[in-house]
PDB file of C-alpha atoms and ligand atoms in Angstrom:
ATOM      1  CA  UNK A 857      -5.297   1.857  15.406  1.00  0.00           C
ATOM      2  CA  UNK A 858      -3.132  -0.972  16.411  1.00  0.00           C
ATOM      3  CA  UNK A 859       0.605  -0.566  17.960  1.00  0.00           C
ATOM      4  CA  UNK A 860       1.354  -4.119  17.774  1.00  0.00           C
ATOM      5  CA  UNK A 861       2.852  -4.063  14.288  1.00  0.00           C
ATOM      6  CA  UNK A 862       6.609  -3.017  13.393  1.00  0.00           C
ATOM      7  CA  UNK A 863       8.982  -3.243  10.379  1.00  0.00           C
ATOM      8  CA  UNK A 864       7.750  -2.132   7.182  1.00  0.00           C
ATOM      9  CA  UNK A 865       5.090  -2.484   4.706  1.00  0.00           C
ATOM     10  CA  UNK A 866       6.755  -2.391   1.092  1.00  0.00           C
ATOM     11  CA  UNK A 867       3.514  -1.475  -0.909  1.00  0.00           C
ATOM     12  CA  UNK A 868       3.944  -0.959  -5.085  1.00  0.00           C
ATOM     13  CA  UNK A 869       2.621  -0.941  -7.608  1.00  0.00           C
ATOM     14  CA  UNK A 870       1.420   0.775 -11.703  1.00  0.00           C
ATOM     15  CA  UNK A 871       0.071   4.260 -11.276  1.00  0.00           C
ATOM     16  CA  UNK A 872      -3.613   4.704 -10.637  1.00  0.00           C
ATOM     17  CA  UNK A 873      -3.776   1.500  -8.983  1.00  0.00           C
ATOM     18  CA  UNK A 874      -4.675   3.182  -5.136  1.00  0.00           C
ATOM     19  CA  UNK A 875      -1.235   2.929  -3.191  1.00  0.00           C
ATOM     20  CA  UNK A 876      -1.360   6.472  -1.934  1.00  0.00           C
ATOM     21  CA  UNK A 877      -4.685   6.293  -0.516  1.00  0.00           C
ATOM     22  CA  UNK A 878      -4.169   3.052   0.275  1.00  0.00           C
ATOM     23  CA  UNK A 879      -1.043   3.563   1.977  1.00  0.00           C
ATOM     24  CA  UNK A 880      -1.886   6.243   4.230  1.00  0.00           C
ATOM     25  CA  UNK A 881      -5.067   4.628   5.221  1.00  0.00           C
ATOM     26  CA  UNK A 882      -2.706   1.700   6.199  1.00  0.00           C
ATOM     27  CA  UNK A 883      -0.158   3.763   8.175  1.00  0.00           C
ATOM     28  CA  UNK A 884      -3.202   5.188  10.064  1.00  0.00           C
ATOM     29  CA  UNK A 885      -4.362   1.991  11.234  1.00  0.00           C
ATOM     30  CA  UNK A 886      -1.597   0.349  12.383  1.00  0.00           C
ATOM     31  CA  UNK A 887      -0.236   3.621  14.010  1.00  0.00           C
ATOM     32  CA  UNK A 888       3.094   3.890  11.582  1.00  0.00           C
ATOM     33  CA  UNK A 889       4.840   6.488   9.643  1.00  0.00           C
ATOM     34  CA  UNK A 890       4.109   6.603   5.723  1.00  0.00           C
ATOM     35  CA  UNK A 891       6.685   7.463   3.411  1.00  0.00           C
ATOM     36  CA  UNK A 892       5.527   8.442  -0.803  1.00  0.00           C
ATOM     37  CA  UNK A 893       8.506   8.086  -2.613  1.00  0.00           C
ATOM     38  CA  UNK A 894       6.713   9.503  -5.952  1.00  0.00           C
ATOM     39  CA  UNK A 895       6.086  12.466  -4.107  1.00  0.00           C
ATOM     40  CA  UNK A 896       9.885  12.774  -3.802  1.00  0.00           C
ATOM     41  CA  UNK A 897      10.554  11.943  -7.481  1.00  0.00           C
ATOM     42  CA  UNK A 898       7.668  14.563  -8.367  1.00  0.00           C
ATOM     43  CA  UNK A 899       9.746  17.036  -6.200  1.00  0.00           C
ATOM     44  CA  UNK A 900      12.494  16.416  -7.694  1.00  0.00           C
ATOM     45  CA  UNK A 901      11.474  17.321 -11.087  1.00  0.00           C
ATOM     46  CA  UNK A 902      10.208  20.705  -9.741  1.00  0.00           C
ATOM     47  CA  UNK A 903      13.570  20.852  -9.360  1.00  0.00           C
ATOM     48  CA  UNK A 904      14.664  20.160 -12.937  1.00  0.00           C
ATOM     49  CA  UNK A 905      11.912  22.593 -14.632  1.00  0.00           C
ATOM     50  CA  UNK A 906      13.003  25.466 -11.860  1.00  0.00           C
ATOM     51  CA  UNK A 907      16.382  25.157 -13.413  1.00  0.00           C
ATOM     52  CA  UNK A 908      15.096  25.532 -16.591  1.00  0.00           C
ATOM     53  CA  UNK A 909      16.530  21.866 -17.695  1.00  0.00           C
ATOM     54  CA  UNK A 910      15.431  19.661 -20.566  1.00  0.00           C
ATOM     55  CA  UNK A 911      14.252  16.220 -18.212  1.00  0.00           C
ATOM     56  CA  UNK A 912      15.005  13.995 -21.184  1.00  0.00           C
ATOM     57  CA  UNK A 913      19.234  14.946 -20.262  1.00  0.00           C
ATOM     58  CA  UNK A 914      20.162  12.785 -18.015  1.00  0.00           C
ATOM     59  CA  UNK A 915      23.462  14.553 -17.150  1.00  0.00           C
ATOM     60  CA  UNK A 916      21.573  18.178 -16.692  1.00  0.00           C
ATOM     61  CA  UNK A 917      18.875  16.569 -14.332  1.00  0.00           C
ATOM     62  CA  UNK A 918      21.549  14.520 -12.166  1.00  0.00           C
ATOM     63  CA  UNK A 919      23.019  18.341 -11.286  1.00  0.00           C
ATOM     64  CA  UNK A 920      19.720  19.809 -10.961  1.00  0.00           C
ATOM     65  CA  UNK A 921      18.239  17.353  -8.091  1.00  0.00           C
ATOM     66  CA  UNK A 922      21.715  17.126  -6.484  1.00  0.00           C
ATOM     67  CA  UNK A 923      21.849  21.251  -6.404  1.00  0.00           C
ATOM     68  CA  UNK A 924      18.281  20.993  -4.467  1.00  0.00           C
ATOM     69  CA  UNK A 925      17.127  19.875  -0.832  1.00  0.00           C
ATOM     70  CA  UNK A 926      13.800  17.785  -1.497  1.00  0.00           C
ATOM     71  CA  UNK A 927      11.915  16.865   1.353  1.00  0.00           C
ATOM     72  CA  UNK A 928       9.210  14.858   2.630  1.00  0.00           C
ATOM     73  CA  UNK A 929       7.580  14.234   5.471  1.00  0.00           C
ATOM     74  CA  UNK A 930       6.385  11.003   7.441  1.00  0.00           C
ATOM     75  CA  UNK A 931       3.498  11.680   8.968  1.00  0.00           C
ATOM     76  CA  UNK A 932       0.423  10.009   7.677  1.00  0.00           C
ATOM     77  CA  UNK A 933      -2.047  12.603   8.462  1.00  0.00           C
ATOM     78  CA  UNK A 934      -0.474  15.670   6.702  1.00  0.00           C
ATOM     79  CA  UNK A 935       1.552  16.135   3.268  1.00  0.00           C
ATOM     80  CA  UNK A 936       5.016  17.674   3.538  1.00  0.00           C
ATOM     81  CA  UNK A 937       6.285  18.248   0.367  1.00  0.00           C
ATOM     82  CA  UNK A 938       9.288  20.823   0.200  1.00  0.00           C
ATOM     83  CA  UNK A 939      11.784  22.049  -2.572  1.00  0.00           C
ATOM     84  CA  UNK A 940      14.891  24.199  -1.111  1.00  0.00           C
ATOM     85  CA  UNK A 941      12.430  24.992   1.755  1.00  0.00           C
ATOM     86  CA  UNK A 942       9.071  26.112  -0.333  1.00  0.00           C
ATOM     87  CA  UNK A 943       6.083  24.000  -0.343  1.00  0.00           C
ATOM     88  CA  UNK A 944       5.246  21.839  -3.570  1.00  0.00           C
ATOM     89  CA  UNK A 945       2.436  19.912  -2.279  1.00  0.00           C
ATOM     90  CA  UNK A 946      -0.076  20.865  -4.369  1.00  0.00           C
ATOM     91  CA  UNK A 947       2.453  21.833  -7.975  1.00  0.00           C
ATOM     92  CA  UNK A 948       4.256  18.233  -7.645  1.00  0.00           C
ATOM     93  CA  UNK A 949       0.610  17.052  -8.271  1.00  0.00           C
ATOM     94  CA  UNK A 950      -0.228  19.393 -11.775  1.00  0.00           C
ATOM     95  CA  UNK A 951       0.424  17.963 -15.239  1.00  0.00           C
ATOM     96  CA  UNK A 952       3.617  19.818 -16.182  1.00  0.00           C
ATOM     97  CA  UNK A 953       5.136  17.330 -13.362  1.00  0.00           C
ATOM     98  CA  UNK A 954       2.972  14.389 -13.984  1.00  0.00           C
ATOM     99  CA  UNK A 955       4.565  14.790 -18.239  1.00  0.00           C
ATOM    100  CA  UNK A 956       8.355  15.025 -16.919  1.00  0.00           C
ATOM    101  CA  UNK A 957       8.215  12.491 -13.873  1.00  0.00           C
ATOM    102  CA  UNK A 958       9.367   9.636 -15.665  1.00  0.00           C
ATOM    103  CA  UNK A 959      11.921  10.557 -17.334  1.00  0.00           C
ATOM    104  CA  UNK A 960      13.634  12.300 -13.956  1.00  0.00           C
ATOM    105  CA  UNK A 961      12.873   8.965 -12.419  1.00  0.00           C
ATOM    106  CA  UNK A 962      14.934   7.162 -15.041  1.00  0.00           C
ATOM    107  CA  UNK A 963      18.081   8.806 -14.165  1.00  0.00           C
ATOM    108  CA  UNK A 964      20.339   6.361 -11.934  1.00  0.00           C
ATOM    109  CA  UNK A 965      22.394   9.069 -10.417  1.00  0.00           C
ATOM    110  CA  UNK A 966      18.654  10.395  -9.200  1.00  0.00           C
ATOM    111  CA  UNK A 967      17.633   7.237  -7.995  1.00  0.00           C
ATOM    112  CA  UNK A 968      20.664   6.617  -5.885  1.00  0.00           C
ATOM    113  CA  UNK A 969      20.532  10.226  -4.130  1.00  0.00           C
ATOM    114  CA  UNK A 970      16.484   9.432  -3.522  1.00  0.00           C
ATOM    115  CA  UNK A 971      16.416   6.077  -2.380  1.00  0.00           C
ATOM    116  CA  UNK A 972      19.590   7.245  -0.047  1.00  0.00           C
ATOM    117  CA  UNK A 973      17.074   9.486   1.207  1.00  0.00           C
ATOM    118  CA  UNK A 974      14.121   7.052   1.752  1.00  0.00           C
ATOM    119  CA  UNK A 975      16.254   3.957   3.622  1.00  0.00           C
ATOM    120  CA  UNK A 976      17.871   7.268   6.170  1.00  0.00           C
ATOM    121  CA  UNK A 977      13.759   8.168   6.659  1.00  0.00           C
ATOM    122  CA  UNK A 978      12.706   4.042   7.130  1.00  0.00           C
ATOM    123  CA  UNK A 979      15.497   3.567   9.927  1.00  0.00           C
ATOM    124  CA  UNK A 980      14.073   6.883  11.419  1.00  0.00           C
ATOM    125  CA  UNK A 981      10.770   4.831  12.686  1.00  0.00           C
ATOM    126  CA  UNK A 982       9.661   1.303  14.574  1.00  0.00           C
ATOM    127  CA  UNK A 983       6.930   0.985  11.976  1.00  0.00           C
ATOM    128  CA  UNK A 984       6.517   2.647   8.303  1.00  0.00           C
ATOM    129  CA  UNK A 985       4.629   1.941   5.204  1.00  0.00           C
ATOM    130  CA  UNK A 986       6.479   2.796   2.222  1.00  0.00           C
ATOM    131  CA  UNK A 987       4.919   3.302  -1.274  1.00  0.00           C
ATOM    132  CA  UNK A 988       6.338   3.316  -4.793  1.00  0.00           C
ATOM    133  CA  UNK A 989       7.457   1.461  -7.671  1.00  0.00           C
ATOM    134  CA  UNK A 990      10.347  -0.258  -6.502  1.00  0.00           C
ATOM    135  CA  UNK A 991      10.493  -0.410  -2.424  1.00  0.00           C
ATOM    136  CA  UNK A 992      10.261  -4.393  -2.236  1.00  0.00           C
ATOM    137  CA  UNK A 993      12.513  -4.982  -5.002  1.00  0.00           C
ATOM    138  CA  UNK A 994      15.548  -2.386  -4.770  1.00  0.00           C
ATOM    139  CA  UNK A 995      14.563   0.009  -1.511  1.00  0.00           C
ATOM    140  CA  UNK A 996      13.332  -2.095   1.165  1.00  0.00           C
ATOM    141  CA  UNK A 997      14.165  -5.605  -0.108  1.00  0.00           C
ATOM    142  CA  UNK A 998      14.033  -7.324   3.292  1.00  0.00           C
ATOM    143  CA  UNK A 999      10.673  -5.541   3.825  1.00  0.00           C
ATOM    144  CA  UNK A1000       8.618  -7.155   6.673  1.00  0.00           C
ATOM    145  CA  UNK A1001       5.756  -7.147   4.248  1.00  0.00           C
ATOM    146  CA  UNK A1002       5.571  -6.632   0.121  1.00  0.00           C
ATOM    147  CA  UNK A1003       2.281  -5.811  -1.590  1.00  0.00           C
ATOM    148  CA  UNK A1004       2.265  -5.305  -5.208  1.00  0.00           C
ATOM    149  CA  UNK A1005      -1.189  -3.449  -5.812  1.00  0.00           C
ATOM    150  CA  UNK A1006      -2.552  -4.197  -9.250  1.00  0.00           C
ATOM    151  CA  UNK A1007      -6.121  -2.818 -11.001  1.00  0.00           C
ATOM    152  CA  UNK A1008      -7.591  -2.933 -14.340  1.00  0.00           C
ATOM    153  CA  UNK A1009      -6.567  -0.287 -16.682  1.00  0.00           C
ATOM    154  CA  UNK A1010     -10.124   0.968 -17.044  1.00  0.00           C
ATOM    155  CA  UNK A1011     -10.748   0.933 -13.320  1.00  0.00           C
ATOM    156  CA  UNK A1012      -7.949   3.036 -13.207  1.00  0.00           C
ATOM    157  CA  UNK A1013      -9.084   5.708 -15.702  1.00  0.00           C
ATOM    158  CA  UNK A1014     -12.314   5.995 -14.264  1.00  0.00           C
ATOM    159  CA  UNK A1015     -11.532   6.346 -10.894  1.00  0.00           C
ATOM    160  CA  UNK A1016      -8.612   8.705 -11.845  1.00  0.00           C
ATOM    161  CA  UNK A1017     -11.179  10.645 -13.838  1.00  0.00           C
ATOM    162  CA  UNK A1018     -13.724  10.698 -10.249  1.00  0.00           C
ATOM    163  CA  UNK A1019     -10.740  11.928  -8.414  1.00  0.00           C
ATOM    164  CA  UNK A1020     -10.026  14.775 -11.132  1.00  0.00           C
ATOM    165  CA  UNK A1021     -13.739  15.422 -11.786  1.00  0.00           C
ATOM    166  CA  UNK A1022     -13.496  14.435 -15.833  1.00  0.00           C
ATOM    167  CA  UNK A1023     -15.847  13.319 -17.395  1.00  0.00           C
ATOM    168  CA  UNK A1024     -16.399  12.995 -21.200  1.00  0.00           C
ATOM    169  CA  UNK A1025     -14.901  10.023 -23.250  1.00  0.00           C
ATOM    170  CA  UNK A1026     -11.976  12.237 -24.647  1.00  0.00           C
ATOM    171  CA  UNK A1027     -10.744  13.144 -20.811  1.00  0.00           C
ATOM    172  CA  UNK A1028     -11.185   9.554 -19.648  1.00  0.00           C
ATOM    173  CA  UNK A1029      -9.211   8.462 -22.712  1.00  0.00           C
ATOM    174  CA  UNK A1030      -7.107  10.726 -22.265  1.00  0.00           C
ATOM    175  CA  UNK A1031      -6.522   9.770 -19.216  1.00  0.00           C
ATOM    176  CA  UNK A1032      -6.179   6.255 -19.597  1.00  0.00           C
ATOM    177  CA  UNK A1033      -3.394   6.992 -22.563  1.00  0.00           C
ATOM    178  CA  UNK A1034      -1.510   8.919 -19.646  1.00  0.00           C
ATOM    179  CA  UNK A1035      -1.208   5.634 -17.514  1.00  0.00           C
ATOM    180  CA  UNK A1036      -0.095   3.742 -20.471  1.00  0.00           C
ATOM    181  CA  UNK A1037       2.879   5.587 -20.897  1.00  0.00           C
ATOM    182  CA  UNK A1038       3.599   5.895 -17.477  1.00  0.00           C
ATOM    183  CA  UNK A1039       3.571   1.957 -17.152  1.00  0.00           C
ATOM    184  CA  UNK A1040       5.325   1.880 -19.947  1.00  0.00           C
ATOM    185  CA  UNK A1041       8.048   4.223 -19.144  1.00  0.00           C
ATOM    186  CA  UNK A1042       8.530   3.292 -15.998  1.00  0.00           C
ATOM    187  CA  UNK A1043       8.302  -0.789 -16.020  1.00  0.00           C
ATOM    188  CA  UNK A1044      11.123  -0.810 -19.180  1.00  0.00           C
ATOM    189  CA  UNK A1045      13.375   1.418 -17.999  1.00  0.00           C
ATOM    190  CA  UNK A1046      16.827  -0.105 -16.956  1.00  0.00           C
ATOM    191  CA  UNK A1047      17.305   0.926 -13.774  1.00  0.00           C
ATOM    192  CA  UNK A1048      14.961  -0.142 -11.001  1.00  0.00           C
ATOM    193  CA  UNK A1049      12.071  -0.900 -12.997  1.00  0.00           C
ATOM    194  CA  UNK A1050       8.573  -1.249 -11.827  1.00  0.00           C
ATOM    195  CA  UNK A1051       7.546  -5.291 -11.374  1.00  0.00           C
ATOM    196  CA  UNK A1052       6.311  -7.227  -8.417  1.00  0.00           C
ATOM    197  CA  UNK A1053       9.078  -8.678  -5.509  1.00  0.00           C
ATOM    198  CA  UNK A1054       9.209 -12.733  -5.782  1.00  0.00           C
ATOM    199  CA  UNK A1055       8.231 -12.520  -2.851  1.00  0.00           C
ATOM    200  CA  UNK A1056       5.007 -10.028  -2.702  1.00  0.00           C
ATOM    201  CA  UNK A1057       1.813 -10.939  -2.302  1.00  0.00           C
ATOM    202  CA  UNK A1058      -0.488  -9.633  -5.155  1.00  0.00           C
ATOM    203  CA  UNK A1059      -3.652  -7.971  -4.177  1.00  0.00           C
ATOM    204  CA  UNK A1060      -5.931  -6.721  -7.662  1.00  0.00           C
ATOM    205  CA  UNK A1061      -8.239  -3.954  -6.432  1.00  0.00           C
ATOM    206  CA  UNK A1062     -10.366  -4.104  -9.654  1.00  0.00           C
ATOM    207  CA  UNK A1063     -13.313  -5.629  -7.573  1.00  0.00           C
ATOM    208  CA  UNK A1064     -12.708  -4.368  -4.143  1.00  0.00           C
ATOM    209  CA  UNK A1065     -13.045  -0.668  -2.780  1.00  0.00           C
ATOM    210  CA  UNK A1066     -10.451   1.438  -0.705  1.00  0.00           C
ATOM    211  CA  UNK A1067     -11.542  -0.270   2.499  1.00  0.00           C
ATOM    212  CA  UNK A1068     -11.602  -3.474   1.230  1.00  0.00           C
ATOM    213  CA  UNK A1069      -8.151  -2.969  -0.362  1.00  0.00           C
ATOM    214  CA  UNK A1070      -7.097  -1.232   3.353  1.00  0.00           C
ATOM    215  CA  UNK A1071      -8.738  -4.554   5.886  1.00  0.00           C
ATOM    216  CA  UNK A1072      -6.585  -6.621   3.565  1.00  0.00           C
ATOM    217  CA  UNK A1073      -2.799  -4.921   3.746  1.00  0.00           C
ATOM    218  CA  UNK A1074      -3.501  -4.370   7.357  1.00  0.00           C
ATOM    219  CA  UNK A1075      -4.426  -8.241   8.175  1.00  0.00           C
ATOM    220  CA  UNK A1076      -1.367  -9.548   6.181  1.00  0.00           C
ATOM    221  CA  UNK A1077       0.608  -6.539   8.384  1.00  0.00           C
ATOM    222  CA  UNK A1078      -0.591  -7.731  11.613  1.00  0.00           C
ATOM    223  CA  UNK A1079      -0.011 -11.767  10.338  1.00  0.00           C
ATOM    224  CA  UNK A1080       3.395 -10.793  10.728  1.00  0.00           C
ATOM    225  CA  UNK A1081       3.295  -9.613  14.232  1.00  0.00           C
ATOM    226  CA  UNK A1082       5.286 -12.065  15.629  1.00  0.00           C
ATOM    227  CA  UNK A1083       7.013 -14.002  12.953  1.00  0.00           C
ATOM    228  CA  UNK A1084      10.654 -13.503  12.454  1.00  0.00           C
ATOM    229  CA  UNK A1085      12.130 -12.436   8.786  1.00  0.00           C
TER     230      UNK A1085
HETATM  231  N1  LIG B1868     -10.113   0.243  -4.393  1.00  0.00           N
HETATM  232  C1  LIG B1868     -10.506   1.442  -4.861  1.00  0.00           C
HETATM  233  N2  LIG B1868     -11.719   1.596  -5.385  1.00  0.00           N
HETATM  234  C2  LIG B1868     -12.115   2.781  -5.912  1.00  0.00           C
HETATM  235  N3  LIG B1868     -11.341   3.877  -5.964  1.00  0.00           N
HETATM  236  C3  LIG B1868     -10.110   3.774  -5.449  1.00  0.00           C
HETATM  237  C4  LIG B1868      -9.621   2.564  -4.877  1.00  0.00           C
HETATM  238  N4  LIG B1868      -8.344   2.756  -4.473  1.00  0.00           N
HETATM  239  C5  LIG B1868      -8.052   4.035  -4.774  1.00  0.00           C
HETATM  240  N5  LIG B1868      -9.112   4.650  -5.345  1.00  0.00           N
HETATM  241  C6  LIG B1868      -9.151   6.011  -5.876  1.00  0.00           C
HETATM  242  O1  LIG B1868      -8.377   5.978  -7.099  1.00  0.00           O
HETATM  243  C7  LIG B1868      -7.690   7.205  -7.279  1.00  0.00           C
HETATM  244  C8  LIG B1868      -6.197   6.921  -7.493  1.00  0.00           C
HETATM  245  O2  LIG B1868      -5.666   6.436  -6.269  1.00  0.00           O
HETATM  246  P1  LIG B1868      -4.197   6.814  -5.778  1.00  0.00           P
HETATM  247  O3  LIG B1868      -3.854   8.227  -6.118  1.00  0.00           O
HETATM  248  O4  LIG B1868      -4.118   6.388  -4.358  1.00  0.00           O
HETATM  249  O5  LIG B1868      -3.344   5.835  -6.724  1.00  0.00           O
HETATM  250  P2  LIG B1868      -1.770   5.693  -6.863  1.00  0.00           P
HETATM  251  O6  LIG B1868      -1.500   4.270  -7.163  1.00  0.00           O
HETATM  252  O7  LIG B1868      -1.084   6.272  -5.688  1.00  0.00           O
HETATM  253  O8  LIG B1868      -1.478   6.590  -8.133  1.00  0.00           O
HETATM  254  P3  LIG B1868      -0.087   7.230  -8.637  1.00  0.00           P
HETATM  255  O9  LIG B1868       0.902   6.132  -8.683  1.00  0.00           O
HETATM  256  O10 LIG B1868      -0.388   7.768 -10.008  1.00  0.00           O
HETATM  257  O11 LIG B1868       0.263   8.320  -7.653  1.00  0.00           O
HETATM  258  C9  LIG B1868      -8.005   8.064  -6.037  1.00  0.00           C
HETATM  259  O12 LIG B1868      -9.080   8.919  -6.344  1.00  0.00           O
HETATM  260  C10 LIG B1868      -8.441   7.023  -5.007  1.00  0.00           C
HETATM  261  O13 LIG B1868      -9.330   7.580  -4.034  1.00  0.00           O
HETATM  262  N1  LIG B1869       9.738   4.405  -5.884  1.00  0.00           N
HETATM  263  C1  LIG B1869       9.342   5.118  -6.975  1.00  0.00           C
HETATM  264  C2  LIG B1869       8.255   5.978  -6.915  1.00  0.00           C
HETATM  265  C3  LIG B1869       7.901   6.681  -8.028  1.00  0.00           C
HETATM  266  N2  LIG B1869       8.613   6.545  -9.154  1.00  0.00           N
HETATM  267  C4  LIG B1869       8.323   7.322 -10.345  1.00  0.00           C
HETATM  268  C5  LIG B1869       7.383   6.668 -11.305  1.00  0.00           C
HETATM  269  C6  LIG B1869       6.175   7.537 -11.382  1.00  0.00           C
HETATM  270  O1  LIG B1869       5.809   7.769 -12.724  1.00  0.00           O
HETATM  271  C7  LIG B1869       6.606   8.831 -10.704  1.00  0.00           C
HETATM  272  C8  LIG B1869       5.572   9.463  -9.807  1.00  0.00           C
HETATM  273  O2  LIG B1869       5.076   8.487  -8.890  1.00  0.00           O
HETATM  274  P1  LIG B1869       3.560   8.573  -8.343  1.00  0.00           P
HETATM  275  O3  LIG B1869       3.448   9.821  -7.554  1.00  0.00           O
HETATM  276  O4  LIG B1869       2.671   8.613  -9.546  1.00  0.00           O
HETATM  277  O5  LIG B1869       3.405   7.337  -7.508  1.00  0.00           O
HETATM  278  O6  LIG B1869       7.767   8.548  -9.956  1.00  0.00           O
HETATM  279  C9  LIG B1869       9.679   5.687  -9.188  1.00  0.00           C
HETATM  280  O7  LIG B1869      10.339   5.559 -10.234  1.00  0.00           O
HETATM  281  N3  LIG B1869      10.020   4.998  -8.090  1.00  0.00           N
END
């Protein structure tokens, strides 16, 4: 662990491409709080199912997530995941969610409530890594840091398909057809959409495990130790 870093680590990026693990590895080692802002999204669209709404009306799901208290936690070492005080952790993960996140992330009167959300939870701590699709470019724009994460789409699939133990051609395709759409959905929408900061550095992970991935956000943290922004 080091303590010497502060400010935050903006890291983003297409699904699949490691953030999460990557992130929380990150906080870990440089002793800062971690913040997943899909995990809010993905809470928030518990929301919209529990009220029974259709996630493709924009004007339905704006009432649903502002009727509901979504909540995340900050500590890297334990998942917090809460809708109107019950524990979606594990649902916000399950493939009714992972079909309908998109489209509740699309909404602009959603985005504004969430990312309201994530600066109050930033300010809240001396040193934070924040993951998502649009931290260094919208949330976080004076970020101390901005990594844009990148991998090859079959990478991506397979490793997907490791961490969900598939394994014929039809899941991995599957699969891979899932992340498609999500890219797709979520880099052409008009609000917020996912594409690197000007000013991120671009690390592809294609070739390089988690660790590898990890040493390399956490030496361009700590190169900042020091310099003003
Ligand atoms: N560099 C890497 N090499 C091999 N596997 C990796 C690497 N980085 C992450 N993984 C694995 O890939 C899978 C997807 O990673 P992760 O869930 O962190 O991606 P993500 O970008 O957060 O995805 P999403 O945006 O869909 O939530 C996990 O099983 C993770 O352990
Ligand atoms: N800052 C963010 C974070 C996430 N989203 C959207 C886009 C994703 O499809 C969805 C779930 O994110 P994941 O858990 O897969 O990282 O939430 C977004 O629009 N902005």
């Amino acid at each position: 662990m080091s303590a010497d870093f502060t400010g935050q680590v903006a890291l983003d990026g297409p699904s699949g491409t490691g953030k999460s693990s990557v992130a929380r590895a990150v906080a870990a080692r440089l002793g800062a709080a971690y913040l997943d802002t899909g995990a809010m999204y993905r809470a928030a669209t518990v929301a919209v199912l529990d009220a029974g709404v259709d996630p493709e009306d924009a004007e339905a799901v704006a009432a649903a997530v502002a009727a509901a208290a979504v909540e995340v936690g900050t500590a890297a070492d334990t998942e917090l995941v809460q809708v109107d005080g019950v524990d979606v952790a594990v649902r916000i993960r399950g493939p009714e969610v992972t079909r309908a996140v998109s489209a509740v992330s699309a909404v602009p009167a959603v985005r504004r409530r969430l990312v309201d959300q994530q600066r109050a939870l930033v300010a809240a701590a001396d040193a934070v890594v924040v993951e998502g699709r649009d931290i260094g470019t919208v949330v976080l724009p004076d970020a101390t840091l901005k990594v844009y994460l990148t991998a090859a789409p079959e990478a991506r699939a397979q490793r997907r398909a490791a961490q969900l133990g598939l394994t014929t051609p039809d899941e991995i395709a599957e699969l891979a057809a899932d992340l498609r759409r999500r890219d797709e959905y979520d880099s052409s929408r008009a609000d917020s959409p996912l594409r690197p900061a000007e000013d991120a550095v671009v690390v592809d992970s294609t070739h390089l495990d988690r660790e590898g991935v990890v040493d390399r956000v956490v030496e361009l943290a700590l190169s900042t130790v020091g310099v003003a922004r």
